[in-house]
Amino acid sequence: MVAAGSSLFAQEICDNAIDDDGDGLIDIIDDECNCEINIDLSLVPNPSFEDTLCCPMAEGMVSCATDWFQASDATSDFYHACGITEFGVDDALPPAMPIPSGGDGFIGLFNFGAGYREYVGACTTGPMLAGVTYTLEFYTAYSFGDLESAEIEIYGSPTCADLPWGGVNCPDGIGFWDLQATETVFYDLDGSWQLVSVTFTPAFNLNAIAFGATCDEVGIGEGSYFYYDELVLVDTETAGYINAVGGWCSEDLTLEGIFDVDGGTYQWYQDGIALIGETDSIIEPVPYGPGDFTLVYSIPEGCQRVTYSSPSIPSASFTHENICLGTPMDFVNTSIYSTDSLGLWEWNLGDGTIETVGSLDHFYLTAGNYLVELVAYSSDPSCHDTAFANVNVGAMPNVDFEFSGASVSEEGGLWLSCASDSIFFSDLSTVSEPISFASWNWFWDDSLFSVDQNPEVVLEDGGLANVKLVVLMENGCSDSVEQQLNLVEVNADFIATDSICEGEPVLFQDVSNTTDGSVISFWRWDMDNESDTVYDQNPVHVYDAGAVYQVELYIENDRGCKDSIRKPVIVFPKPEPNFYAAQNPTDFFHTDLKLIMIYPDDESSYEWFMPGGFPDYSMSYGSTNVKYPEFITGEYEVTLVEETVHGCVDSIKHTIRVMEDEILYAPNAFSLNGDGINETWGVYTEGYRLDEYRLQLYNRWGELIWESRDPTDRWDGSYPGGGTVSVGSYVWYVKARDQINDEVFEYYGHLTVIK
């Protein structure tokens, strides 16, 4: 194979391992030595995007490329030397130049998140037959985004009518599209081109092909963008292939080129430079060392190339962190391998488990030490590396505890205790291995209340709560257990009748409650007035004096949970109204009286009730006036009622006495002739007190001959010892106390006794 052309140097001879034309490119590295036969045979029309219907002046114009469709509604991009030639976004890289085969056109596809995929598609020049294996080769380069790799998906449809489809995603589930192959491409992030080859075998005849990124989530951030060119699709036999027997690392590898056209010549190359003398279809590549071994098969119509790349030898490694039993151990594969490696892994996790994924989480069923082995394979099974590590799965404590205390009990799996009582928390935890306990943390509804192993705690707040014990071992493993504790809180409370005055009944109403609804069965009241203790639930009590009394209620429920409360009960004193009359008693000549209050309270209200007087009612404060009938003696009851600002009421009654004025009359003579007229003698009085009245009668010699303390008594003229007095003159004496003014009067007079 010799390239034609002229320059100051010789023509490039493509199989002599010499840079004949002096351009620094040797043999098939030089574009002058390209093979075009497969492009001409491609079932995808216009595979290098050279033919155009128009020149692209902006992104989203892939329809300007002859025979190509913008397959989805997402705007696939076409670049050509006659129009735009790179992705117009900041930080986007242009593709390396020259582009594959030195052409002028290529495409770019953008992918974003899970919902935006740019696809291109074409109707094939002939059917892809069911059961026949096909090879799609293409070049690709990185431009923009946060992905170092991309999954490319190839779809086929039996009808060209499926192009294009609606929506901005891949064609999964649309029309007759069927996924044929998925290939992961690892990129160098410098815009350089790399050749990718994908093979697939259709299950039914296909007449259209679509090409783009996977339907799955692709990265984060602002999306990713890649360039593509030279999409050559041929059946595998037409493209030719290399059959590898043996292994690179076992040093028994032989490569044989297989082509469906006879009569050609062979030349092997390593990294594009001819291996002199290797002109057979078979080669043993290992002695030449690692590299890309390309076989060029030349026939008069052109040439075909097939390439075998020596496998990269991975460096197996992984990381892990020791865990506690019951927690998955995270094995992170940190092996180093090149982009042409298949990334095949085999994990032996030490417990009989074999896995073939990259990284994994694994649950161990028992505690202990395990030897874990990771084997990293390349595309050649003979080339692999192994990493080992001893991992530890720590033993977990078996956490348990119990409650105890004077009021602690268990009913139906639920622990109960009285609030404010001491509760003993006893740790019963065990561990299967000889490992020491490091710490204990006790929580009451997520609030830490003790770090002792066996605490004694008084918990005030009642209610149903979760008590959790977290036990930490010296190996760093911890576990916890929760139990419910119903802390029964008995809340003593009562209400009492307010605005009570002394002497009125106070109704005490128990309004105590329990947090668990249990029954209160005992009450004791201290009424704070040296009375007997009361044990009724709702007692009635009378206070005989106004004061602030500190009443205490003590209660217990049927579980023995206790509480007490002391509250003030205000008892207001009754008023002490009083008054006096300016003159009482009075005589019936002076019945206009003034009634005067004694120490009245200016915050109280007063009422006077004065039946028989005028007026007979008054609300005057301080004093009031009343007039009773003249010239009539009598007794009149006056009531003064006082009501305090607290509503306490009391009253007082006084009697007003209207009496006759002082009158004393003594006859000056009486007869003893027995005629029945004027036969006795006495003194008539009015207005004097009967209990302090004295009448005495003396003869002319000063002898007391009669005496009386009753104003109604009469003298019949006889001596005290018997016999009738002589006719003559006598002297009488009266001493009496005025019943109105309390004044003592003395009166004298003469009496003549006649026949």
PDB file of N, CA and C in Angstrom, residues 405-456:
ATOM      1  N   GLY A 405     -38.538  -0.425  91.613  1.00  0.00           N
ATOM      2  CA  GLY A 405     -38.826   0.689  92.503  1.00  0.00           C
ATOM      3  C   GLY A 405     -40.081   0.406  93.296  1.00  0.00           C
ATOM      4  N   ALA A 406     -40.338   1.254  94.280  1.00  0.00           N
ATOM      5  CA  ALA A 406     -41.457   1.019  95.190  1.00  0.00           C
ATOM      6  C   ALA A 406     -42.788   0.983  94.465  1.00  0.00           C
ATOM      7  N   SER A 407     -42.930   1.792  93.423  1.00  0.00           N
ATOM      8  CA  SER A 407     -44.222   1.843  92.729  1.00  0.00           C
ATOM      9  C   SER A 407     -44.147   1.275  91.316  1.00  0.00           C
ATOM     10  N   VAL A 408     -43.054   0.580  90.993  1.00  0.00           N
ATOM     11  CA  VAL A 408     -42.877   0.047  89.637  1.00  0.00           C
ATOM     12  C   VAL A 408     -43.575  -1.301  89.521  1.00  0.00           C
ATOM     13  N   SER A 409     -44.279  -1.489  88.414  1.00  0.00           N
ATOM     14  CA  SER A 409     -44.915  -2.775  88.138  1.00  0.00           C
ATOM     15  C   SER A 409     -44.996  -2.944  86.632  1.00  0.00           C
ATOM     16  N   GLU A 410     -45.274  -4.149  86.206  1.00  0.00           N
ATOM     17  CA  GLU A 410     -45.407  -4.449  84.781  1.00  0.00           C
ATOM     18  C   GLU A 410     -46.792  -5.056  84.562  1.00  0.00           C
ATOM     19  N   GLU A 411     -47.484  -4.492  83.598  1.00  0.00           N
ATOM     20  CA  GLU A 411     -48.818  -4.979  83.275  1.00  0.00           C
ATOM     21  C   GLU A 411     -48.948  -5.122  81.771  1.00  0.00           C
ATOM     22  N   GLY A 412     -49.085  -6.341  81.311  1.00  0.00           N
ATOM     23  CA  GLY A 412     -49.274  -6.574  79.881  1.00  0.00           C
ATOM     24  C   GLY A 412     -48.119  -6.101  79.039  1.00  0.00           C
ATOM     25  N   GLY A 413     -46.891  -6.222  79.552  1.00  0.00           N
ATOM     26  CA  GLY A 413     -45.719  -5.803  78.794  1.00  0.00           C
ATOM     27  C   GLY A 413     -45.414  -4.324  78.904  1.00  0.00           C
ATOM     28  N   LEU A 414     -46.210  -3.572  79.664  1.00  0.00           N
ATOM     29  CA  LEU A 414     -45.985  -2.142  79.837  1.00  0.00           C
ATOM     30  C   LEU A 414     -45.579  -1.880  81.274  1.00  0.00           C
ATOM     31  N   TRP A 415     -44.480  -1.138  81.429  1.00  0.00           N
ATOM     32  CA  TRP A 415     -43.995  -0.789  82.757  1.00  0.00           C
ATOM     33  C   TRP A 415     -44.721   0.456  83.243  1.00  0.00           C
ATOM     34  N   LEU A 416     -45.042   0.455  84.550  1.00  0.00           N
ATOM     35  CA  LEU A 416     -45.716   1.594  85.152  1.00  0.00           C
ATOM     36  C   LEU A 416     -44.993   1.986  86.427  1.00  0.00           C
ATOM     37  N   SER A 417     -45.011   3.296  86.722  1.00  0.00           N
ATOM     38  CA  SER A 417     -44.442   3.796  87.963  1.00  0.00           C
ATOM     39  C   SER A 417     -45.081   5.144  88.266  1.00  0.00           C
ATOM     40  N   CYS A 418     -44.991   5.534  89.528  1.00  0.00           N
ATOM     41  CA  CYS A 418     -45.514   6.838  89.921  1.00  0.00           C
ATOM     42  C   CYS A 418     -44.469   7.906  89.630  1.00  0.00           C
ATOM     43  N   ALA A 419     -44.938   9.032  89.091  1.00  0.00           N
ATOM     44  CA  ALA A 419     -44.049  10.172  88.916  1.00  0.00           C
ATOM     45  C   ALA A 419     -43.559  10.631  90.284  1.00  0.00           C
ATOM     46  N   SER A 420     -42.332  11.157  90.267  1.00  0.00           N
ATOM     47  CA  SER A 420     -41.686  11.682  91.478  1.00  0.00           C
ATOM     48  C   SER A 420     -41.233  10.596  92.439  1.00  0.00           C
ATOM     49  N   ASP A 421     -41.417   9.317  92.081  1.00  0.00           N
ATOM     50  CA  ASP A 421     -40.858   8.226  92.879  1.00  0.00           C
ATOM     51  C   ASP A 421     -39.504   7.826  92.303  1.00  0.00           C
ATOM     52  N   SER A 422     -38.652   7.301  93.115  1.00  0.00           N
ATOM     53  CA  SER A 422     -37.360   6.813  92.645  1.00  0.00           C
ATOM     54  C   SER A 422     -37.553   5.567  91.786  1.00  0.00           C
ATOM     55  N   ILE A 423     -36.884   5.565  90.622  1.00  0.00           N
ATOM     56  CA  ILE A 423     -36.924   4.411  89.721  1.00  0.00           C
ATOM     57  C   ILE A 423     -35.491   3.933  89.521  1.00  0.00           C
ATOM     58  N   PHE A 424     -35.294   2.642  89.668  1.00  0.00           N
ATOM     59  CA  PHE A 424     -33.983   2.044  89.460  1.00  0.00           C
ATOM     60  C   PHE A 424     -33.958   1.419  88.070  1.00  0.00           C
ATOM     61  N   PHE A 425     -32.990   1.836  87.256  1.00  0.00           N
ATOM     62  CA  PHE A 425     -32.819   1.305  85.912  1.00  0.00           C
ATOM     63  C   PHE A 425     -31.631   0.338  85.943  1.00  0.00           C
ATOM     64  N   SER A 426     -31.915  -0.943  85.689  1.00  0.00           N
ATOM     65  CA  SER A 426     -30.894  -1.982  85.810  1.00  0.00           C
ATOM     66  C   SER A 426     -30.494  -2.480  84.427  1.00  0.00           C
ATOM     67  N   ASP A 427     -29.212  -2.299  84.072  1.00  0.00           N
ATOM     68  CA  ASP A 427     -28.678  -2.767  82.797  1.00  0.00           C
ATOM     69  C   ASP A 427     -28.507  -4.281  82.836  1.00  0.00           C
ATOM     70  N   LEU A 428     -29.078  -4.977  81.842  1.00  0.00           N
ATOM     71  CA  LEU A 428     -28.967  -6.437  81.739  1.00  0.00           C
ATOM     72  C   LEU A 428     -28.253  -6.847  80.464  1.00  0.00           C
ATOM     73  N   SER A 429     -27.489  -5.926  79.865  1.00  0.00           N
ATOM     74  CA  SER A 429     -26.869  -6.174  78.563  1.00  0.00           C
ATOM     75  C   SER A 429     -25.762  -7.214  78.656  1.00  0.00           C
ATOM     76  N   THR A 430     -25.602  -7.960  77.560  1.00  0.00           N
ATOM     77  CA  THR A 430     -24.541  -8.963  77.449  1.00  0.00           C
ATOM     78  C   THR A 430     -23.880  -8.828  76.082  1.00  0.00           C
ATOM     79  N   VAL A 431     -22.730  -9.490  75.912  1.00  0.00           N
ATOM     80  CA  VAL A 431     -22.038  -9.506  74.628  1.00  0.00           C
ATOM     81  C   VAL A 431     -21.430 -10.888  74.453  1.00  0.00           C
ATOM     82  N   SER A 432     -21.397 -11.355  73.174  1.00  0.00           N
ATOM     83  CA  SER A 432     -20.973 -12.728  72.909  1.00  0.00           C
ATOM     84  C   SER A 432     -19.461 -12.897  72.903  1.00  0.00           C
ATOM     85  N   GLU A 433     -18.708 -11.796  72.844  1.00  0.00           N
ATOM     86  CA  GLU A 433     -17.248 -11.880  72.805  1.00  0.00           C
ATOM     87  C   GLU A 433     -16.665 -11.173  74.020  1.00  0.00           C
ATOM     88  N   PRO A 434     -15.406 -11.504  74.357  1.00  0.00           N
ATOM     89  CA  PRO A 434     -14.786 -10.868  75.535  1.00  0.00           C
ATOM     90  C   PRO A 434     -14.399  -9.415  75.251  1.00  0.00           C
ATOM     91  N   ILE A 435     -15.397  -8.572  75.149  1.00  0.00           N
ATOM     92  CA  ILE A 435     -15.187  -7.152  74.865  1.00  0.00           C
ATOM     93  C   ILE A 435     -15.828  -6.367  75.997  1.00  0.00           C
ATOM     94  N   SER A 436     -15.157  -5.325  76.436  1.00  0.00           N
ATOM     95  CA  SER A 436     -15.656  -4.541  77.566  1.00  0.00           C
ATOM     96  C   SER A 436     -16.677  -3.512  77.100  1.00  0.00           C
ATOM     97  N   PHE A 437     -17.562  -3.207  78.023  1.00  0.00           N
ATOM     98  CA  PHE A 437     -18.511  -2.126  77.779  1.00  0.00           C
ATOM     99  C   PHE A 437     -17.798  -0.793  77.959  1.00  0.00           C
ATOM    100  N   ALA A 438     -18.131   0.170  77.133  1.00  0.00           N
ATOM    101  CA  ALA A 438     -17.487   1.484  77.196  1.00  0.00           C
ATOM    102  C   ALA A 438     -18.390   2.534  77.826  1.00  0.00           C
ATOM    103  N   SER A 439     -19.673   2.522  77.503  1.00  0.00           N
ATOM    104  CA  SER A 439     -20.540   3.569  78.043  1.00  0.00           C
ATOM    105  C   SER A 439     -21.996   3.125  77.976  1.00  0.00           C
ATOM    106  N   TRP A 440     -22.790   3.813  78.804  1.00  0.00           N
ATOM    107  CA  TRP A 440     -24.244   3.615  78.830  1.00  0.00           C
ATOM    108  C   TRP A 440     -24.893   4.994  78.738  1.00  0.00           C
ATOM    109  N   ASN A 441     -25.839   5.118  77.871  1.00  0.00           N
ATOM    110  CA  ASN A 441     -26.572   6.378  77.739  1.00  0.00           C
ATOM    111  C   ASN A 441     -28.065   6.073  77.799  1.00  0.00           C
ATOM    112  N   TRP A 442     -28.703   6.691  78.761  1.00  0.00           N
ATOM    113  CA  TRP A 442     -30.146   6.482  78.967  1.00  0.00           C
ATOM    114  C   TRP A 442     -30.891   7.702  78.451  1.00  0.00           C
ATOM    115  N   PHE A 443     -31.939   7.445  77.680  1.00  0.00           N
ATOM    116  CA  PHE A 443     -32.722   8.526  77.093  1.00  0.00           C
ATOM    117  C   PHE A 443     -34.188   8.383  77.486  1.00  0.00           C
ATOM    118  N   TRP A 444     -34.775   9.518  77.791  1.00  0.00           N
ATOM    119  CA  TRP A 444     -36.228   9.603  78.034  1.00  0.00           C
ATOM    120  C   TRP A 444     -36.812  10.417  76.894  1.00  0.00           C
ATOM    121  N   ASP A 445     -37.482   9.728  75.946  1.00  0.00           N
ATOM    122  CA  ASP A 445     -38.001  10.406  74.748  1.00  0.00           C
ATOM    123  C   ASP A 445     -36.929  11.277  74.105  1.00  0.00           C
ATOM    124  N   ASP A 446     -35.782  10.658  73.810  1.00  0.00           N
ATOM    125  CA  ASP A 446     -34.667  11.288  73.095  1.00  0.00           C
ATOM    126  C   ASP A 446     -33.899  12.312  73.919  1.00  0.00           C
ATOM    127  N   SER A 447     -34.247  12.495  75.179  1.00  0.00           N
ATOM    128  CA  SER A 447     -33.495  13.413  76.033  1.00  0.00           C
ATOM    129  C   SER A 447     -32.633  12.598  76.987  1.00  0.00           C
ATOM    130  N   LEU A 448     -31.328  12.832  76.943  1.00  0.00           N
ATOM    131  CA  LEU A 448     -30.401  12.097  77.798  1.00  0.00           C
ATOM    132  C   LEU A 448     -30.651  12.453  79.259  1.00  0.00           C
ATOM    133  N   PHE A 449     -30.799  11.419  80.118  1.00  0.00           N
ATOM    134  CA  PHE A 449     -31.014  11.718  81.525  1.00  0.00           C
ATOM    135  C   PHE A 449     -29.999  11.033  82.444  1.00  0.00           C
ATOM    136  N   SER A 450     -29.181  10.120  81.917  1.00  0.00           N
ATOM    137  CA  SER A 450     -28.157   9.519  82.768  1.00  0.00           C
ATOM    138  C   SER A 450     -27.117   8.809  81.902  1.00  0.00           C
ATOM    139  N   VAL A 451     -25.872   8.770  82.430  1.00  0.00           N
ATOM    140  CA  VAL A 451     -24.796   8.019  81.774  1.00  0.00           C
ATOM    141  C   VAL A 451     -24.259   6.940  82.711  1.00  0.00           C
ATOM    142  N   ASP A 452     -24.962   6.681  83.796  1.00  0.00           N
ATOM    143  CA  ASP A 452     -24.561   5.608  84.705  1.00  0.00           C
ATOM    144  C   ASP A 452     -25.049   4.265  84.158  1.00  0.00           C
ATOM    145  N   GLN A 453     -24.382   3.195  84.583  1.00  0.00           N
ATOM    146  CA  GLN A 453     -24.824   1.881  84.126  1.00  0.00           C
ATOM    147  C   GLN A 453     -26.164   1.513  84.745  1.00  0.00           C
ATOM    148  N   ASN A 454     -26.316   1.781  86.027  1.00  0.00           N
ATOM    149  CA  ASN A 454     -27.556   1.427  86.727  1.00  0.00           C
ATOM    150  C   ASN A 454     -28.029   2.645  87.516  1.00  0.00           C
ATOM    151  N   PRO A 455     -28.630   3.601  86.860  1.00  0.00           N
ATOM    152  CA  PRO A 455     -28.983   4.841  87.551  1.00  0.00           C
ATOM    153  C   PRO A 455     -30.245   4.699  88.397  1.00  0.00           C
ATOM    154  N   GLU A 456     -30.300   5.553  89.401  1.00  0.00           N
ATOM    155  CA  GLU A 456     -31.535   5.755  90.162  1.00  0.00           C
ATOM    156  C   GLU A 456     -31.996   7.173  89.858  1.00  0.00           C
TER     157      GLU A 456
END
